[in-house]
Each structure stands twice: as structure tokens, then as C-alpha cells.
């Protein structure tokens, strides 16, 4: 199965200069836990990804003002991506290796054209592959600081 057969097209995105409050509201309104961050609405060029956890740990936990805090410093810039013509296995592999639940799909100019989520896999992929992907994503991550 190709990614184009499974992906959600034209996903909601936020812009790199949005505020944390704007992004949080969009996540709530759309009932999603993360979304692609783009340079601007016209180009839709992918900059990175932002999650509800990014907002919680970086804004709320540090007592920053969500109305004035821009997300440019909160974005995960090294987003893992796929192309719509690739096999879905490539997307699942990225999810498993990097423990991410969503992979943005970009065109040749790195414009966001879709997204594949763990839910997309659960609804349309083979159960045994979905099970493996969910298990890998859900593994406890190793601490980043060695004591």
C-alpha cells in the first residue's frame, strides 16, 4: 500500500510565528495532539512539528505567557517525513525507530501535502503491522542524561 492511499490530505498546520495559545487552540479545536509547522500559509513549506506536550512542557511548566510566547523556539525542527509515493512500510519504520505518532507527508519542494497518523494505520493497515508499530512507539524512551 502506498502512503497516498492512507494519508490524510491537506492537514491543519500552524505557522512558525504563531503564539503558543493560537497553536493550543487549534490542537483543541481539531482534536489532534500534534501538527506540522510551516514557514507560511502560501508555501506550506515544512519547518517542523509541534505537539501538545511541547506546549505543556515548554510554556506551561515554565510559566511562560502563552499569548505572547512564539512557537519558533518550541518546534521540533528535525521532523521525519515521507513522500506520498512511498510504501507505507517506510512510514511505519520511521514511527517505530523514532517513536513518533505522526509523519508529515511532503512533496518534492518540502511542502506539506498530507500526514499519516497512528490512527490512520489502525484504521486501514494490517493488524499485525499496526500492533508492532504501536508497541515500538509506546516503549519507554531512554533517559537523555546519564547520571
PDB file of C-alpha atoms in Angstrom:
ATOM      1  CA  UNK A   1       0.000   0.000   0.000  1.00  0.00           C
ATOM      2  CA  UNK A   2       1.271   3.477  -0.854  1.00  0.00           C
ATOM      3  CA  UNK A   3       1.237   6.392   1.571  1.00  0.00           C
ATOM      4  CA  UNK A   4      -1.087   8.348  -0.743  1.00  0.00           C
ATOM      5  CA  UNK A   5      -3.729   5.648  -0.168  1.00  0.00           C
ATOM      6  CA  UNK A   6      -3.653   6.123   3.588  1.00  0.00           C
ATOM      7  CA  UNK A   7      -2.654   9.711   4.368  1.00  0.00           C
ATOM      8  CA  UNK A   8      -4.973  12.474   5.446  1.00  0.00           C
ATOM      9  CA  UNK A   9      -4.666  15.179   2.803  1.00  0.00           C
ATOM     10  CA  UNK A  10      -4.098  18.877   3.485  1.00  0.00           C
ATOM     11  CA  UNK A  11      -3.701  18.563   7.251  1.00  0.00           C
ATOM     12  CA  UNK A  12      -4.158  21.517   9.539  1.00  0.00           C
ATOM     13  CA  UNK A  13      -0.830  23.268  10.103  1.00  0.00           C
ATOM     14  CA  UNK A  14       0.398  26.156  12.180  1.00  0.00           C
ATOM     15  CA  UNK A  15       2.850  28.858  11.138  1.00  0.00           C
ATOM     16  CA  UNK A  16       6.284  29.260  12.721  1.00  0.00           C
ATOM     17  CA  UNK A  17       5.438  32.720  14.124  1.00  0.00           C
ATOM     18  CA  UNK A  18       2.149  31.666  15.762  1.00  0.00           C
ATOM     19  CA  UNK A  19       1.761  32.032  19.509  1.00  0.00           C
ATOM     20  CA  UNK A  20       1.536  29.068  21.848  1.00  0.00           C
ATOM     21  CA  UNK A  21      -2.076  29.983  22.633  1.00  0.00           C
ATOM     22  CA  UNK A  22      -3.058  30.012  18.947  1.00  0.00           C
ATOM     23  CA  UNK A  23      -1.466  26.605  18.416  1.00  0.00           C
ATOM     24  CA  UNK A  24      -3.020  25.144  21.575  1.00  0.00           C
ATOM     25  CA  UNK A  25      -6.461  26.351  20.491  1.00  0.00           C
ATOM     26  CA  UNK A  26      -6.038  24.786  17.049  1.00  0.00           C
ATOM     27  CA  UNK A  27      -4.931  21.477  18.586  1.00  0.00           C
ATOM     28  CA  UNK A  28      -8.015  21.515  20.828  1.00  0.00           C
ATOM     29  CA  UNK A  29     -10.419  22.592  18.086  1.00  0.00           C
ATOM     30  CA  UNK A  30      -9.143  19.898  15.716  1.00  0.00           C
ATOM     31  CA  UNK A  31      -8.777  17.257  18.441  1.00  0.00           C
ATOM     32  CA  UNK A  32      -5.189  16.413  17.467  1.00  0.00           C
ATOM     33  CA  UNK A  33      -2.060  16.048  19.570  1.00  0.00           C
ATOM     34  CA  UNK A  34       0.427  17.498  17.111  1.00  0.00           C
ATOM     35  CA  UNK A  35       0.640  19.248  13.797  1.00  0.00           C
ATOM     36  CA  UNK A  36       3.132  20.313  11.173  1.00  0.00           C
ATOM     37  CA  UNK A  37       4.671  23.746  11.472  1.00  0.00           C
ATOM     38  CA  UNK A  38       5.069  25.590   8.181  1.00  0.00           C
ATOM     39  CA  UNK A  39       7.010  28.679   7.133  1.00  0.00           C
ATOM     40  CA  UNK A  40       3.884  30.419   5.817  1.00  0.00           C
ATOM     41  CA  UNK A  41       0.389  29.560   4.641  1.00  0.00           C
ATOM     42  CA  UNK A  42       1.171  30.188   0.976  1.00  0.00           C
ATOM     43  CA  UNK A  43       4.222  27.979   0.583  1.00  0.00           C
ATOM     44  CA  UNK A  44       3.239  25.328   3.186  1.00  0.00           C
ATOM     45  CA  UNK A  45       6.972  24.543   3.400  1.00  0.00           C
ATOM     46  CA  UNK A  46       7.593  22.258   6.380  1.00  0.00           C
ATOM     47  CA  UNK A  47       9.660  23.718   9.215  1.00  0.00           C
ATOM     48  CA  UNK A  48       8.996  21.038  11.848  1.00  0.00           C
ATOM     49  CA  UNK A  49       6.393  19.551  14.172  1.00  0.00           C
ATOM     50  CA  UNK A  50       4.836  20.726  17.427  1.00  0.00           C
ATOM     51  CA  UNK A  51       2.963  18.663  19.998  1.00  0.00           C
ATOM     52  CA  UNK A  52       0.645  19.365  22.875  1.00  0.00           C
ATOM     53  CA  UNK A  53       3.447  18.025  25.080  1.00  0.00           C
ATOM     54  CA  UNK A  54       5.852  20.625  23.650  1.00  0.00           C
ATOM     55  CA  UNK A  55       3.416  23.334  24.684  1.00  0.00           C
ATOM     56  CA  UNK A  56       2.828  21.873  28.137  1.00  0.00           C
ATOM     57  CA  UNK A  57       6.487  21.246  28.986  1.00  0.00           C
ATOM     58  CA  UNK A  58       7.877  24.404  27.420  1.00  0.00           C
ATOM     59  CA  UNK A  59       5.200  27.008  28.088  1.00  0.00           C
ATOM     60  CA  UNK A  60       3.002  25.949  30.985  1.00  0.00           C
ATOM     61  CA  UNK A  61       5.667  24.190  33.069  1.00  0.00           C
ATOM     62  CA  UNK A  62       7.982  27.184  32.756  1.00  0.00           C
ATOM     63  CA  UNK A  63       5.287  29.743  33.492  1.00  0.00           C
ATOM     64  CA  UNK A  64       5.533  31.498  30.131  1.00  0.00           C
ATOM     65  CA  UNK A  65       2.687  33.585  28.772  1.00  0.00           C
ATOM     66  CA  UNK A  66       1.004  31.547  26.004  1.00  0.00           C
ATOM     67  CA  UNK A  67      -0.467  34.721  24.484  1.00  0.00           C
ATOM     68  CA  UNK A  68       2.970  36.190  23.763  1.00  0.00           C
ATOM     69  CA  UNK A  69       5.230  33.136  23.513  1.00  0.00           C
ATOM     70  CA  UNK A  70       6.009  32.343  19.880  1.00  0.00           C
ATOM     71  CA  UNK A  71       6.407  28.695  18.957  1.00  0.00           C
ATOM     72  CA  UNK A  72       9.574  29.164  16.914  1.00  0.00           C
ATOM     73  CA  UNK A  73      11.724  28.013  19.870  1.00  0.00           C
ATOM     74  CA  UNK A  74       9.390  25.114  20.768  1.00  0.00           C
ATOM     75  CA  UNK A  75       9.227  23.387  17.387  1.00  0.00           C
ATOM     76  CA  UNK A  76      10.973  20.088  16.735  1.00  0.00           C
ATOM     77  CA  UNK A  77      12.902  21.116  13.639  1.00  0.00           C
ATOM     78  CA  UNK A  78      14.092  17.675  12.583  1.00  0.00           C
ATOM     79  CA  UNK A  79      10.720  16.283  11.575  1.00  0.00           C
ATOM     80  CA  UNK A  80      10.817  12.887   9.888  1.00  0.00           C
ATOM     81  CA  UNK A  81       8.968  12.921   6.582  1.00  0.00           C
ATOM     82  CA  UNK A  82       7.833  10.650   3.773  1.00  0.00           C
ATOM     83  CA  UNK A  83       6.627  11.154   0.200  1.00  0.00           C
ATOM     84  CA  UNK A  84       3.194  10.100  -0.973  1.00  0.00           C
ATOM     85  CA  UNK A  85       4.577   7.559  -3.465  1.00  0.00           C
ATOM     86  CA  UNK A  86       6.496   5.567  -0.857  1.00  0.00           C
ATOM     87  CA  UNK A  87       5.266   2.305   0.613  1.00  0.00           C
ATOM     88  CA  UNK A  88       3.507   2.615   3.947  1.00  0.00           C
ATOM     89  CA  UNK A  89       6.232   0.426   5.475  1.00  0.00           C
ATOM     90  CA  UNK A  90       8.658   3.364   5.203  1.00  0.00           C
ATOM     91  CA  UNK A  91       6.312   5.483   7.286  1.00  0.00           C
ATOM     92  CA  UNK A  92       5.794   2.737   9.860  1.00  0.00           C
ATOM     93  CA  UNK A  93       9.558   2.242  10.128  1.00  0.00           C
ATOM     94  CA  UNK A  94      10.086   5.948  10.890  1.00  0.00           C
ATOM     95  CA  UNK A  95       7.339   5.872  13.520  1.00  0.00           C
ATOM     96  CA  UNK A  96       8.890   2.811  15.147  1.00  0.00           C
ATOM     97  CA  UNK A  97      12.512   3.988  15.058  1.00  0.00           C
ATOM     98  CA  UNK A  98      11.813   7.499  16.307  1.00  0.00           C
ATOM     99  CA  UNK A  99       8.755   6.822  18.494  1.00  0.00           C
ATOM    100  CA  UNK A 100       6.524   9.352  16.761  1.00  0.00           C
ATOM    101  CA  UNK A 101       2.792   9.035  16.181  1.00  0.00           C
ATOM    102  CA  UNK A 102       2.503  11.227  13.101  1.00  0.00           C
ATOM    103  CA  UNK A 103       4.610  11.619   9.965  1.00  0.00           C
ATOM    104  CA  UNK A 104       4.118  14.649   7.710  1.00  0.00           C
ATOM    105  CA  UNK A 105       3.985  13.863   4.007  1.00  0.00           C
ATOM    106  CA  UNK A 106       5.788  16.367   1.794  1.00  0.00           C
ATOM    107  CA  UNK A 107       6.192  16.912  -1.933  1.00  0.00           C
ATOM    108  CA  UNK A 108       9.483  17.474  -3.787  1.00  0.00           C
ATOM    109  CA  UNK A 109       9.621  21.084  -2.529  1.00  0.00           C
ATOM    110  CA  UNK A 110       9.052  20.023   1.111  1.00  0.00           C
ATOM    111  CA  UNK A 111       5.502  21.418   1.125  1.00  0.00           C
ATOM    112  CA  UNK A 112       3.104  19.665   3.471  1.00  0.00           C
ATOM    113  CA  UNK A 113       0.524  17.761   1.441  1.00  0.00           C
ATOM    114  CA  UNK A 114      -0.616  15.200   3.989  1.00  0.00           C
ATOM    115  CA  UNK A 115       0.007  13.416   7.247  1.00  0.00           C
ATOM    116  CA  UNK A 116      -0.065   9.794   8.365  1.00  0.00           C
ATOM    117  CA  UNK A 117      -1.075   9.193  11.957  1.00  0.00           C
ATOM    118  CA  UNK A 118      -1.069   6.138  14.142  1.00  0.00           C
ATOM    119  CA  UNK A 119      -4.868   6.249  13.837  1.00  0.00           C
ATOM    120  CA  UNK A 120      -4.662   6.143  10.021  1.00  0.00           C
ATOM    121  CA  UNK A 121      -2.625   2.951  10.309  1.00  0.00           C
ATOM    122  CA  UNK A 122      -5.004   1.433  12.863  1.00  0.00           C
ATOM    123  CA  UNK A 123      -7.987   2.020  10.605  1.00  0.00           C
ATOM    124  CA  UNK A 124      -6.511   0.856   7.289  1.00  0.00           C
ATOM    125  CA  UNK A 125      -3.357  -1.237   7.691  1.00  0.00           C
ATOM    126  CA  UNK A 126      -2.759  -4.882   8.588  1.00  0.00           C
ATOM    127  CA  UNK A 127      -3.370  -5.576  12.273  1.00  0.00           C
ATOM    128  CA  UNK A 128      -0.046  -7.309  12.899  1.00  0.00           C
ATOM    129  CA  UNK A 129       1.942  -4.387  11.453  1.00  0.00           C
ATOM    130  CA  UNK A 130      -0.125  -1.835  13.359  1.00  0.00           C
ATOM    131  CA  UNK A 131       0.435  -3.788  16.554  1.00  0.00           C
ATOM    132  CA  UNK A 132       4.207  -3.761  16.051  1.00  0.00           C
ATOM    133  CA  UNK A 133       4.220  -0.023  15.284  1.00  0.00           C
ATOM    134  CA  UNK A 134       2.124   0.850  18.341  1.00  0.00           C
ATOM    135  CA  UNK A 135       4.342  -1.325  20.563  1.00  0.00           C
ATOM    136  CA  UNK A 136       7.525   0.337  19.298  1.00  0.00           C
ATOM    137  CA  UNK A 137       6.121   3.856  19.611  1.00  0.00           C
ATOM    138  CA  UNK A 138       4.937   3.121  23.145  1.00  0.00           C
ATOM    139  CA  UNK A 139       8.201   1.772  24.536  1.00  0.00           C
ATOM    140  CA  UNK A 140       9.664   3.798  27.371  1.00  0.00           C
ATOM    141  CA  UNK A 141      12.316   6.092  25.984  1.00  0.00           C
ATOM    142  CA  UNK A 142      15.765   6.085  27.447  1.00  0.00           C
ATOM    143  CA  UNK A 143      16.799   8.996  29.653  1.00  0.00           C
ATOM    144  CA  UNK A 144      18.717  11.607  27.697  1.00  0.00           C
ATOM    145  CA  UNK A 145      21.057  12.467  30.609  1.00  0.00           C
ATOM    146  CA  UNK A 146      23.406   9.872  32.035  1.00  0.00           C
ATOM    147  CA  UNK A 147      23.852  10.190  35.794  1.00  0.00           C
TER     148      UNK A 147
END
